[in-house]
mmCIF file of C-alpha atoms and ligand atoms in Angstrom:
data_model
loop_
_atom_site.group_PDB
_atom_site.id
_atom_site.type_symbol
_atom_site.label_atom_id
_atom_site.label_comp_id
_atom_site.label_asym_id
_atom_site.label_seq_id
_atom_site.Cartn_x
_atom_site.Cartn_y
_atom_site.Cartn_z
ATOM 1 C CA MET A 277 -10.254 0.286 17.251
ATOM 2 C CA SER A 278 -10.573 1.810 13.562
ATOM 3 C CA ASN A 279 -9.526 5.729 13.833
ATOM 4 C CA LYS A 280 -11.586 5.949 10.211
ATOM 5 C CA PRO A 281 -14.764 7.786 10.160
ATOM 6 C CA ALA A 282 -17.272 5.503 9.208
ATOM 7 C CA SER A 283 -18.287 7.132 5.824
ATOM 8 C CA ALA A 284 -14.609 7.724 4.766
ATOM 9 C CA GLY A 285 -13.384 6.047 1.762
ATOM 10 C CA GLU A 286 -11.456 2.918 1.837
ATOM 11 C CA LEU A 287 -8.064 1.817 2.880
ATOM 12 C CA PHE A 288 -5.924 -0.471 0.539
ATOM 13 C CA VAL A 289 -2.300 -1.418 1.552
ATOM 14 C CA ILE A 290 -0.600 -3.282 -1.276
ATOM 15 C CA ALA A 291 3.118 -4.887 -0.065
ATOM 16 C CA ALA A 292 5.489 -7.005 -2.124
ATOM 17 C CA PRO A 293 9.006 -7.881 -1.925
ATOM 18 C CA SER A 294 11.407 -5.410 -4.267
ATOM 19 C CA GLY A 295 11.042 -7.045 -8.047
ATOM 20 C CA ALA A 296 7.714 -8.545 -7.235
ATOM 21 C CA GLY A 297 6.423 -5.876 -10.224
ATOM 22 C CA LYS A 298 4.708 -3.867 -7.457
ATOM 23 C CA SER A 299 4.865 -0.232 -9.520
ATOM 24 C CA SER A 300 3.770 -1.278 -12.309
ATOM 25 C CA GLN A 301 0.847 -2.946 -10.951
ATOM 26 C CA ILE A 302 -0.394 -0.249 -8.766
ATOM 27 C CA ARG A 303 0.043 2.305 -11.701
ATOM 28 C CA ARG A 304 -2.456 -0.226 -13.577
ATOM 29 C CA LEU A 305 -4.877 0.081 -10.767
ATOM 30 C CA LEU A 306 -4.662 3.511 -10.159
ATOM 31 C CA GLU A 307 -5.735 4.016 -14.169
ATOM 32 C CA ARG A 308 -8.406 1.270 -13.667
ATOM 33 C CA CYS A 309 -9.901 2.641 -10.749
ATOM 34 C CA PRO A 310 -10.035 6.323 -10.607
ATOM 35 C CA ASN A 311 -11.626 7.094 -7.207
ATOM 36 C CA LEU A 312 -8.243 4.923 -5.867
ATOM 37 C CA ALA A 313 -5.599 8.077 -4.544
ATOM 38 C CA PHE A 314 -2.295 6.654 -3.975
ATOM 39 C CA SER A 315 -0.810 8.122 -1.075
ATOM 40 C CA VAL A 316 2.859 9.688 -1.633
ATOM 41 C CA SER A 317 5.253 8.815 1.187
ATOM 42 C CA ALA A 318 7.719 10.678 2.915
ATOM 43 C CA THR A 319 11.665 9.114 2.845
ATOM 44 C CA THR A 320 14.974 9.880 4.149
ATOM 45 C CA ARG A 321 16.280 7.503 0.971
ATOM 46 C CA PRO A 322 18.077 9.964 -1.417
ATOM 47 C CA ALA A 323 15.905 10.051 -4.703
ATOM 48 C CA ARG A 324 16.981 7.618 -7.763
ATOM 49 C CA GLN A 325 17.359 8.610 -10.897
ATOM 50 C CA GLY A 326 13.935 9.652 -12.428
ATOM 51 C CA GLU A 327 12.245 10.110 -9.135
ATOM 52 C CA ARG A 328 10.369 13.317 -8.832
ATOM 53 C CA ASP A 329 9.984 15.123 -5.102
ATOM 54 C CA GLY A 330 6.066 14.859 -4.397
ATOM 55 C CA GLN A 331 5.093 12.526 -7.158
ATOM 56 C CA HIS A 332 7.136 9.423 -6.107
ATOM 57 C CA TYR A 333 8.021 10.073 -2.366
ATOM 58 C CA HIS A 334 8.487 13.402 -0.104
ATOM 59 C CA PHE A 335 11.896 13.113 0.197
ATOM 60 C CA ILE A 336 13.195 14.853 3.715
ATOM 61 C CA ASP A 337 15.996 14.761 5.853
ATOM 62 C CA THR A 338 16.303 12.566 9.128
ATOM 63 C CA SER A 339 16.058 15.272 11.438
ATOM 64 C CA SER A 340 12.849 16.295 9.871
ATOM 65 C CA PHE A 341 11.697 12.782 9.639
ATOM 66 C CA GLN A 342 12.228 12.091 13.322
ATOM 67 C CA ALA A 343 10.351 15.636 14.199
ATOM 68 C CA ARG A 344 7.284 14.113 12.450
ATOM 69 C CA ILE A 345 7.619 11.019 14.218
ATOM 70 C CA GLN A 346 7.417 13.160 17.334
ATOM 71 C CA GLN A 347 4.731 15.267 16.311
ATOM 72 C CA GLY A 348 2.754 12.228 15.453
ATOM 73 C CA ARG A 349 2.305 12.736 11.891
ATOM 74 C CA PHE A 350 2.439 9.536 10.292
ATOM 75 C CA LEU A 351 -0.265 7.292 9.974
ATOM 76 C CA GLU A 352 2.581 4.375 10.127
ATOM 77 C CA TYR A 353 6.364 4.357 9.562
ATOM 78 C CA ALA A 354 9.187 2.068 9.553
ATOM 79 C CA GLU A 355 12.633 1.777 8.823
ATOM 80 C CA VAL A 356 13.598 -0.293 5.472
ATOM 81 C CA PHE A 357 17.111 -0.725 4.017
ATOM 82 C CA GLY A 358 18.501 1.526 6.621
ATOM 83 C CA HIS A 359 16.088 4.456 5.727
ATOM 84 C CA TYR A 360 12.805 6.097 6.907
ATOM 85 C CA TYR A 361 9.620 5.587 4.991
ATOM 86 C CA GLY A 362 6.192 6.854 6.576
ATOM 87 C CA THR A 363 2.393 7.765 5.531
ATOM 88 C CA ASP A 364 1.547 11.481 6.123
ATOM 89 C CA ARG A 365 -1.695 11.058 8.081
ATOM 90 C CA ALA A 366 -3.306 14.353 7.169
ATOM 91 C CA HIS A 367 -2.887 13.627 3.522
ATOM 92 C CA VAL A 368 -4.734 10.227 3.972
ATOM 93 C CA GLU A 369 -7.434 11.861 5.992
ATOM 94 C CA GLN A 370 -7.727 14.856 3.683
ATOM 95 C CA LEU A 371 -8.043 12.273 0.812
ATOM 96 C CA TRP A 372 -11.240 10.562 2.430
ATOM 97 C CA GLN A 373 -12.735 13.903 3.341
ATOM 98 C CA GLN A 374 -12.753 14.006 -0.582
ATOM 99 C CA GLY A 375 -14.482 10.846 -0.546
ATOM 100 C CA ARG A 376 -11.583 9.045 -1.948
ATOM 101 C CA ASP A 377 -10.166 5.458 -1.252
ATOM 102 C CA VAL A 378 -6.480 5.484 -0.542
ATOM 103 C CA LEU A 379 -3.882 2.980 -1.652
ATOM 104 C CA LEU A 380 -0.746 2.784 0.610
ATOM 105 C CA GLU A 381 2.278 0.868 -0.986
ATOM 106 C CA ILE A 382 4.384 -0.019 2.091
ATOM 107 C CA ASP A 383 6.425 -2.674 3.617
ATOM 108 C CA VAL A 384 5.271 -5.671 5.941
ATOM 109 C CA GLN A 385 6.052 -3.721 9.408
ATOM 110 C CA GLY A 386 4.067 -0.726 8.112
ATOM 111 C CA ALA A 387 1.422 -3.160 6.970
ATOM 112 C CA ALA A 388 1.241 -4.700 10.761
ATOM 113 C CA GLN A 389 0.726 -1.151 12.272
ATOM 114 C CA ILE A 390 -2.059 -0.349 10.092
ATOM 115 C CA ARG A 391 -3.661 -3.832 10.953
ATOM 116 C CA GLN A 392 -3.652 -2.864 14.252
ATOM 117 C CA SER A 393 -4.945 0.738 13.970
ATOM 118 C CA TYR A 394 -7.311 0.156 10.894
ATOM 119 C CA PRO A 395 -8.382 -3.750 11.197
ATOM 120 C CA ASP A 396 -11.274 -2.941 8.190
ATOM 121 C CA ALA A 397 -7.952 -2.030 5.739
ATOM 122 C CA CYS A 398 -8.032 -4.087 2.684
ATOM 123 C CA GLN A 399 -4.495 -5.654 2.770
ATOM 124 C CA ILE A 400 -3.007 -7.219 -0.274
ATOM 125 C CA PHE A 401 0.341 -8.791 -0.872
ATOM 126 C CA ILE A 402 2.105 -9.408 -4.539
ATOM 127 C CA LEU A 403 4.403 -12.586 -4.976
ATOM 128 C CA PRO A 404 6.422 -12.949 -7.497
ATOM 129 C CA PRO A 405 6.124 -16.228 -9.569
ATOM 130 C CA SER A 406 9.459 -17.779 -8.438
ATOM 131 C CA MET A 407 12.735 -16.809 -6.871
ATOM 132 C CA ALA A 408 14.466 -17.037 -10.108
ATOM 133 C CA ILE A 409 12.094 -14.555 -11.813
ATOM 134 C CA LEU A 410 12.413 -12.070 -8.448
ATOM 135 C CA LYS A 411 16.477 -12.393 -9.159
ATOM 136 C CA LYS A 412 15.766 -11.629 -12.834
ATOM 137 C CA ARG A 413 13.325 -8.707 -12.475
ATOM 138 C CA LEU A 414 15.875 -7.199 -9.785
ATOM 139 C CA VAL A 415 19.161 -7.418 -12.130
ATOM 140 C CA ASP A 416 17.280 -6.392 -15.400
ATOM 141 C CA ARG A 417 15.683 -3.244 -13.480
ATOM 142 C CA GLY A 418 19.862 -2.557 -13.250
ATOM 143 C CA THR A 419 19.579 0.022 -10.526
ATOM 144 C CA ASP A 420 21.364 -2.029 -7.703
ATOM 145 C CA GLN A 421 24.997 -3.684 -7.369
ATOM 146 C CA PRO A 422 25.093 -7.598 -7.147
ATOM 147 C CA ASP A 423 25.779 -7.244 -3.202
ATOM 148 C CA VAL A 424 22.742 -5.158 -2.812
ATOM 149 C CA ILE A 425 20.484 -7.679 -4.904
ATOM 150 C CA GLU A 426 22.007 -10.515 -2.762
ATOM 151 C CA ARG A 427 20.700 -8.367 0.182
ATOM 152 C CA ARG A 428 17.406 -7.841 -1.281
ATOM 153 C CA LEU A 429 16.731 -11.337 -1.841
ATOM 154 C CA GLY A 430 17.303 -12.224 1.550
ATOM 155 C CA GLU A 431 15.082 -9.605 2.698
ATOM 156 C CA ALA A 432 12.414 -10.594 0.208
ATOM 157 C CA GLN A 433 12.185 -13.987 2.080
ATOM 158 C CA SER A 434 11.400 -12.024 5.134
ATOM 159 C CA GLU A 435 8.760 -10.252 3.539
ATOM 160 C CA ILE A 436 7.515 -13.279 2.023
ATOM 161 C CA ALA A 437 7.198 -14.697 4.999
ATOM 162 C CA ALA A 438 4.521 -12.215 6.449
ATOM 163 C CA CYS A 439 2.349 -13.003 3.621
ATOM 164 C CA ALA A 440 0.207 -15.092 5.570
ATOM 165 C CA SER A 441 -1.366 -11.958 7.188
ATOM 166 C CA PHE A 442 -2.472 -10.412 4.307
ATOM 167 C CA ASP A 443 -6.225 -11.006 3.393
ATOM 168 C CA TRP A 444 -5.366 -11.062 -0.288
ATOM 169 C CA VAL A 445 -2.244 -12.966 -2.314
ATOM 170 C CA VAL A 446 -1.872 -12.032 -5.815
ATOM 171 C CA ILE A 447 0.982 -13.821 -7.916
ATOM 172 C CA ASN A 448 2.079 -11.644 -10.652
ATOM 173 C CA ASP A 449 3.056 -14.316 -13.076
ATOM 174 C CA ASP A 450 0.894 -13.090 -16.096
ATOM 175 C CA PHE A 451 0.869 -9.199 -15.614
ATOM 176 C CA ASP A 452 -2.757 -8.907 -17.034
ATOM 177 C CA GLN A 453 -4.323 -11.044 -15.599
ATOM 178 C CA ALA A 454 -2.628 -10.119 -11.784
ATOM 179 C CA ALA A 455 -3.908 -6.650 -12.809
ATOM 180 C CA ALA A 456 -7.514 -7.974 -13.431
ATOM 181 C CA GLU A 457 -7.236 -9.937 -10.018
ATOM 182 C CA LEU A 458 -6.261 -6.609 -8.220
ATOM 183 C CA ALA A 459 -8.911 -4.509 -9.629
ATOM 184 C CA SER A 460 -11.540 -7.417 -8.879
ATOM 185 C CA ILE A 461 -10.369 -7.432 -5.301
ATOM 186 C CA VAL A 462 -10.540 -3.516 -5.010
ATOM 187 C CA CYS A 463 -13.788 -3.485 -6.562
ATOM 188 C CA ALA A 464 -15.183 -6.250 -4.552
ATOM 189 C CA TRP A 465 -13.638 -5.003 -1.094
ATOM 190 C CA PRO A 466 -16.605 -2.406 -0.681
ATOM 191 C CA LEU A 467 -19.648 -4.732 -0.563
ATOM 192 C CA ARG A 468 -18.493 -6.699 2.216
ATOM 193 C CA ALA A 469 -21.612 -7.567 3.827
ATOM 194 C CA GLU A 470 -20.958 -5.668 7.139
ATOM 195 C CA ARG A 471 -20.138 -2.376 5.507
ATOM 196 C CA GLN A 472 -23.386 -2.781 3.452
ATOM 197 C CA HIS A 473 -25.615 -3.340 6.030
ATOM 198 C CA ARG A 474 -24.079 0.167 7.626
ATOM 199 C CA ILE A 475 -24.077 1.960 4.355
ATOM 200 C CA HIS A 476 -27.264 0.955 3.189
ATOM 201 C CA ARG A 477 -29.300 0.300 6.662
ATOM 202 C CA HIS A 478 -32.026 2.644 4.895
ATOM 203 C CA LEU A 479 -32.482 0.276 1.891
ATOM 204 C CA LEU A 480 -32.779 -2.721 4.104
ATOM 205 C CA ALA A 481 -35.081 -1.159 6.222
ATOM 206 C CA GLU A 482 -37.519 -0.073 3.220
ATOM 207 C CA LEU A 483 -36.682 -3.908 2.047
ATOM 208 C CA LEU A 484 -37.458 -5.742 5.179
ATOM 209 C CA ALA A 485 -40.673 -3.657 6.334
ATOM 210 C CA LYS A 486 -43.986 -5.044 6.446
ATOM 211 C CA PRO A 487 -45.496 -5.105 2.814
HETATM 212 P P1 LIG B 292 11.971 1.955 -2.334
HETATM 213 O O1 LIG B 292 13.174 2.323 -1.740
HETATM 214 O O2 LIG B 292 12.377 0.549 -3.038
HETATM 215 O O3 LIG B 292 11.263 2.688 -3.018
HETATM 216 O O4 LIG B 292 10.918 1.190 -1.209
HETATM 217 C C1 LIG B 292 11.645 0.302 -0.154
HETATM 218 C C2 LIG B 292 10.396 -0.091 0.600
HETATM 219 O O5 LIG B 292 9.805 0.643 1.368
HETATM 220 C C3 LIG B 292 9.361 -1.001 0.129
HETATM 221 O O6 LIG B 292 9.080 -2.268 0.339
HETATM 222 C C4 LIG B 292 8.210 0.208 -0.204
HETATM 223 O O7 LIG B 292 6.969 -0.285 -0.254
HETATM 224 C C5 LIG B 292 8.173 0.780 1.207
HETATM 225 N N1 LIG B 292 7.535 1.819 1.910
HETATM 226 C C6 LIG B 292 7.624 2.919 0.752
HETATM 227 N N2 LIG B 292 6.953 3.814 1.450
HETATM 228 C C7 LIG B 292 6.670 3.237 2.479
HETATM 229 C C8 LIG B 292 5.906 3.885 3.863
HETATM 230 O O8 LIG B 292 5.250 5.153 3.724
HETATM 231 N N3 LIG B 292 5.891 3.157 4.635
HETATM 232 C C9 LIG B 292 6.262 1.904 5.044
HETATM 233 N N4 LIG B 292 6.537 1.328 6.215
HETATM 234 N N5 LIG B 292 7.249 1.346 3.811
HETATM 235 C C10 LIG B 292 6.915 1.892 2.668
#
Protein backbone atom coordinates (compact mmCIF):
# COMPACT_ATOMS: atom_id res chain seq x y z
CA MET A 1 0.00 0.00 0.00
CA SER A 2 1.28 3.46 -0.86
CA ASN A 3 1.49 6.01 1.96
CA LYS A 4 1.20 8.83 -0.56
CA PRO A 5 -2.05 10.81 -0.81
CA ALA A 6 -3.72 10.23 -4.21
CA SER A 7 -3.51 13.94 -5.06
CA ALA A 8 0.21 14.23 -4.20
CA GLY A 9 2.95 14.82 -6.74
CA GLU A 10 4.99 11.99 -8.18
CA LEU A 11 7.93 10.26 -6.52
CA PHE A 12 11.02 9.58 -8.62
CA VAL A 13 14.00 7.51 -7.52
CA ILE A 14 17.34 7.61 -9.30
CA ALA A 15 20.09 5.17 -8.38
CA ALA A 16 23.43 4.47 -10.02
CA PRO A 17 26.86 3.23 -9.06
CA SER A 18 29.24 6.06 -8.18
CA GLY A 19 30.97 7.21 -11.36
CA ALA A 20 27.94 6.62 -13.60
CA GLY A 21 27.47 10.38 -13.94
CA LYS A 22 24.32 10.53 -11.82
CA SER A 23 24.89 13.94 -10.22
CA SER A 24 25.42 15.79 -13.52
CA GLN A 25 22.39 14.09 -15.02
CA ILE A 26 20.29 15.05 -12.01
CA ARG A 27 21.42 18.68 -12.27
CA ARG A 28 20.33 18.76 -15.92
CA LEU A 29 17.03 17.04 -15.13
CA LEU A 30 16.19 19.57 -12.40
CA GLU A 31 16.86 22.42 -14.86
CA ARG A 32 14.56 20.84 -17.44
CA CYS A 33 11.76 19.90 -15.07
CA PRO A 34 11.00 22.89 -12.83
CA ASN A 35 8.27 21.09 -10.91
CA LEU A 36 10.74 18.43 -9.84
CA ALA A 37 12.24 19.07 -6.38
CA PHE A 38 15.38 17.37 -5.12
CA SER A 39 15.11 15.84 -1.69
CA VAL A 40 18.26 16.70 0.29
CA SER A 41 19.22 13.63 2.33
CA ALA A 42 20.71 13.48 5.80
CA THR A 43 24.04 11.70 6.15
CA THR A 44 26.66 10.91 8.77
CA ARG A 45 29.40 11.06 6.11
CA PRO A 46 31.72 14.04 6.51
CA ALA A 47 31.27 16.79 3.92
CA ARG A 48 33.62 16.62 0.92
CA GLN A 49 35.38 19.70 -0.31
CA GLY A 50 32.87 22.05 -1.94
CA GLU A 51 29.81 20.39 -0.38
CA ARG A 52 27.45 22.66 1.53
CA ASP A 53 25.30 21.68 4.49
CA GLY A 54 21.64 21.86 3.51
CA GLN A 55 22.39 21.92 -0.21
CA HIS A 56 24.16 18.63 -0.98
CA TYR A 57 23.27 16.90 2.28
CA HIS A 58 22.25 17.66 5.84
CA PHE A 59 25.42 16.57 7.62
CA ILE A 60 24.57 15.17 11.05
CA ASP A 61 26.29 12.95 13.59
CA THR A 62 25.56 9.26 14.13
CA SER A 63 23.64 9.69 17.39
CA SER A 64 21.31 12.30 15.82
CA PHE A 65 20.80 9.97 12.86
CA GLN A 66 19.96 7.05 15.15
CA ALA A 67 17.54 9.23 17.13
CA ARG A 68 15.78 10.15 13.87
CA ILE A 69 15.53 6.45 12.96
CA GLN A 70 13.85 5.77 16.31
CA GLN A 71 11.46 8.68 15.75
CA GLY A 72 10.44 7.28 12.34
CA ARG A 73 11.62 10.43 10.61
CA PHE A 74 13.05 8.68 7.56
CA LEU A 75 11.08 7.63 4.51
CA GLU A 76 13.96 5.23 3.93
CA TYR A 77 17.53 4.98 5.14
CA ALA A 78 20.55 2.76 4.59
CA GLU A 79 24.16 2.32 5.52
CA VAL A 80 26.35 2.90 2.48
CA PHE A 81 30.18 2.79 2.48
CA GLY A 82 30.14 2.80 6.31
CA HIS A 83 27.92 5.87 6.71
CA TYR A 84 24.21 6.36 7.19
CA TYR A 85 22.10 8.10 4.55
CA GLY A 86 18.37 8.83 4.84
CA THR A 87 15.45 10.66 3.25
CA ASP A 88 13.59 13.07 5.51
CA ARG A 89 9.91 12.10 5.49
CA ALA A 90 8.55 15.52 6.56
CA HIS A 91 10.52 17.30 3.84
CA VAL A 92 9.14 15.04 1.10
CA GLU A 93 5.58 15.37 2.40
CA GLN A 94 5.92 19.14 2.50
CA LEU A 95 7.05 19.19 -1.15
CA TRP A 96 4.09 17.02 -2.15
CA GLN A 97 1.75 19.39 -0.33
CA GLN A 98 3.19 22.20 -2.43
CA GLY A 99 2.27 20.18 -5.54
CA ARG A 100 5.87 19.37 -6.39
CA ASP A 101 7.18 16.08 -7.75
CA VAL A 102 10.04 14.75 -5.63
CA LEU A 103 13.31 13.23 -6.74
CA LEU A 104 15.32 10.94 -4.46
CA GLU A 105 18.92 10.18 -5.29
CA ILE A 106 19.48 7.08 -3.20
CA ASP A 107 21.24 3.72 -3.22
CA VAL A 108 19.70 0.37 -4.19
CA GLN A 109 18.87 -0.55 -0.57
CA GLY A 110 16.86 2.66 -0.16
CA ALA A 111 15.24 2.09 -3.56
CA ALA A 112 14.12 -1.37 -2.41
CA GLN A 113 12.49 0.15 0.69
CA ILE A 114 10.70 2.76 -1.44
CA ARG A 115 9.48 -0.02 -3.77
CA GLN A 116 7.72 -1.57 -0.77
CA SER A 117 6.20 1.59 0.71
CA TYR A 118 5.57 3.54 -2.53
CA PRO A 119 4.97 0.98 -5.30
CA ASP A 120 3.84 3.70 -7.71
CA ALA A 121 7.16 5.57 -7.45
CA CYS A 122 9.10 5.75 -10.71
CA GLN A 123 12.44 4.00 -10.29
CA ILE A 124 15.27 4.78 -12.70
CA PHE A 125 18.73 3.22 -12.78
CA ILE A 126 21.63 4.89 -14.58
CA LEU A 127 24.33 2.61 -15.99
CA PRO A 128 27.80 3.59 -17.17
CA PRO A 129 28.57 2.48 -20.76
CA SER A 130 31.42 0.16 -19.68
CA MET A 131 33.53 -0.88 -16.70
CA ALA A 132 36.57 0.87 -18.22
CA ILE A 133 34.68 4.17 -18.42
CA LEU A 134 33.29 3.77 -14.91
CA LYS A 135 36.84 3.33 -13.62
CA LYS A 136 38.14 6.27 -15.65
CA ARG A 137 35.40 8.55 -14.29
CA LEU A 138 36.23 7.58 -10.70
CA VAL A 139 39.95 8.17 -11.28
CA ASP A 140 39.39 11.50 -13.10
CA ARG A 141 37.19 12.75 -10.28
CA GLY A 142 40.29 12.72 -8.10
CA THR A 143 38.35 12.52 -4.83
CA ASP A 144 39.25 8.94 -3.87
CA GLN A 145 42.48 7.01 -3.24
CA PRO A 146 43.22 3.97 -5.50
CA ASP A 147 42.15 1.48 -2.79
CA VAL A 148 38.83 3.32 -2.35
CA ILE A 149 38.33 3.29 -6.13
CA GLU A 150 38.90 -0.49 -6.24
CA ARG A 151 36.38 -0.94 -3.43
CA ARG A 152 33.87 1.33 -5.16
CA LEU A 153 34.19 -0.70 -8.37
CA GLY A 154 33.37 -3.90 -6.47
CA GLU A 155 30.42 -2.17 -4.84
CA ALA A 156 29.34 -0.80 -8.22
CA GLN A 157 28.93 -4.37 -9.46
CA SER A 158 26.63 -5.33 -6.61
CA GLU A 159 24.58 -2.16 -7.24
CA ILE A 160 24.41 -2.89 -10.98
CA ALA A 161 23.16 -6.40 -10.25
CA ALA A 162 20.04 -4.80 -8.69
CA CYS A 163 19.12 -2.77 -11.78
CA ALA A 164 16.62 -5.39 -13.02
CA SER A 165 14.27 -4.35 -10.20
CA PHE A 166 14.00 -0.80 -11.57
CA ASP A 167 11.32 0.45 -13.98
CA TRP A 168 13.78 2.18 -16.33
CA VAL A 169 17.45 1.79 -17.17
CA VAL A 170 19.29 4.67 -18.85
CA ILE A 171 22.84 4.22 -20.17
CA ASN A 172 24.88 7.35 -19.63
CA ASP A 173 27.15 7.13 -22.67
CA ASP A 174 26.26 10.23 -24.70
CA PHE A 175 25.40 12.79 -22.00
CA ASP A 176 22.77 14.72 -23.99
CA GLN A 177 21.01 11.60 -25.16
CA ALA A 178 20.84 10.17 -21.64
CA ALA A 179 19.58 13.55 -20.36
CA ALA A 180 16.83 13.56 -23.01
CA GLU A 181 15.86 10.01 -22.08
CA LEU A 182 15.63 10.90 -18.39
CA ALA A 183 13.49 13.96 -19.15
CA SER A 184 11.20 11.83 -21.35
CA ILE A 185 10.68 9.34 -18.54
CA VAL A 186 9.86 12.11 -16.06
CA CYS A 187 7.40 13.68 -18.54
CA ALA A 188 5.72 10.40 -19.46
CA TRP A 189 5.43 8.88 -15.99
CA PRO A 190 2.39 10.95 -14.84
CA LEU A 191 0.54 9.92 -18.01
CA ARG A 192 0.12 6.29 -16.93
CA ALA A 193 -3.39 5.20 -17.87
CA GLU A 194 -4.23 4.12 -14.33
CA ARG A 195 -3.33 7.56 -13.00
CA GLN A 196 -4.97 9.44 -15.85
CA HIS A 197 -8.22 7.54 -15.24
CA ARG A 198 -8.05 8.50 -11.57
CA ILE A 199 -7.15 12.17 -12.07
CA HIS A 200 -9.41 12.82 -15.07
CA ARG A 201 -12.45 10.79 -14.07
CA HIS A 202 -14.78 13.78 -14.67
CA LEU A 203 -13.41 14.27 -18.17
CA LEU A 204 -13.79 10.57 -18.91
CA ALA A 205 -17.33 10.58 -17.51
CA GLU A 206 -18.18 13.50 -19.78
CA LEU A 207 -16.56 11.94 -22.83
CA LEU A 208 -18.31 8.64 -22.21
CA ALA A 209 -21.76 10.12 -21.44
CA LYS A 210 -24.51 9.31 -23.91
CA PRO A 211 -24.51 12.00 -26.62
P1 LIG B 1 27.97 9.84 -1.72
O1 LIG B 1 28.60 9.65 -0.38
O2 LIG B 1 28.89 9.48 -2.85
O3 LIG B 1 27.33 11.20 -1.88
O4 LIG B 1 26.73 8.81 -1.80
C1 LIG B 1 26.95 7.43 -1.58
C2 LIG B 1 25.69 6.66 -1.91
O5 LIG B 1 24.65 6.98 -1.00
C3 LIG B 1 25.13 6.97 -3.32
O6 LIG B 1 24.75 5.74 -3.91
C4 LIG B 1 23.91 7.82 -3.02
O7 LIG B 1 22.91 7.68 -4.02
C5 LIG B 1 23.46 7.19 -1.71
N1 LIG B 1 22.55 8.07 -0.98
C6 LIG B 1 22.55 9.41 -0.89
N2 LIG B 1 21.52 9.85 -0.14
C7 LIG B 1 20.82 8.75 0.23
C8 LIG B 1 19.64 8.54 1.01
O8 LIG B 1 18.99 9.46 1.52
N3 LIG B 1 19.26 7.25 1.19
C9 LIG B 1 19.94 6.19 0.66
N4 LIG B 1 19.46 4.97 0.88
N5 LIG B 1 21.05 6.35 -0.07
C10 LIG B 1 21.49 7.62 -0.28
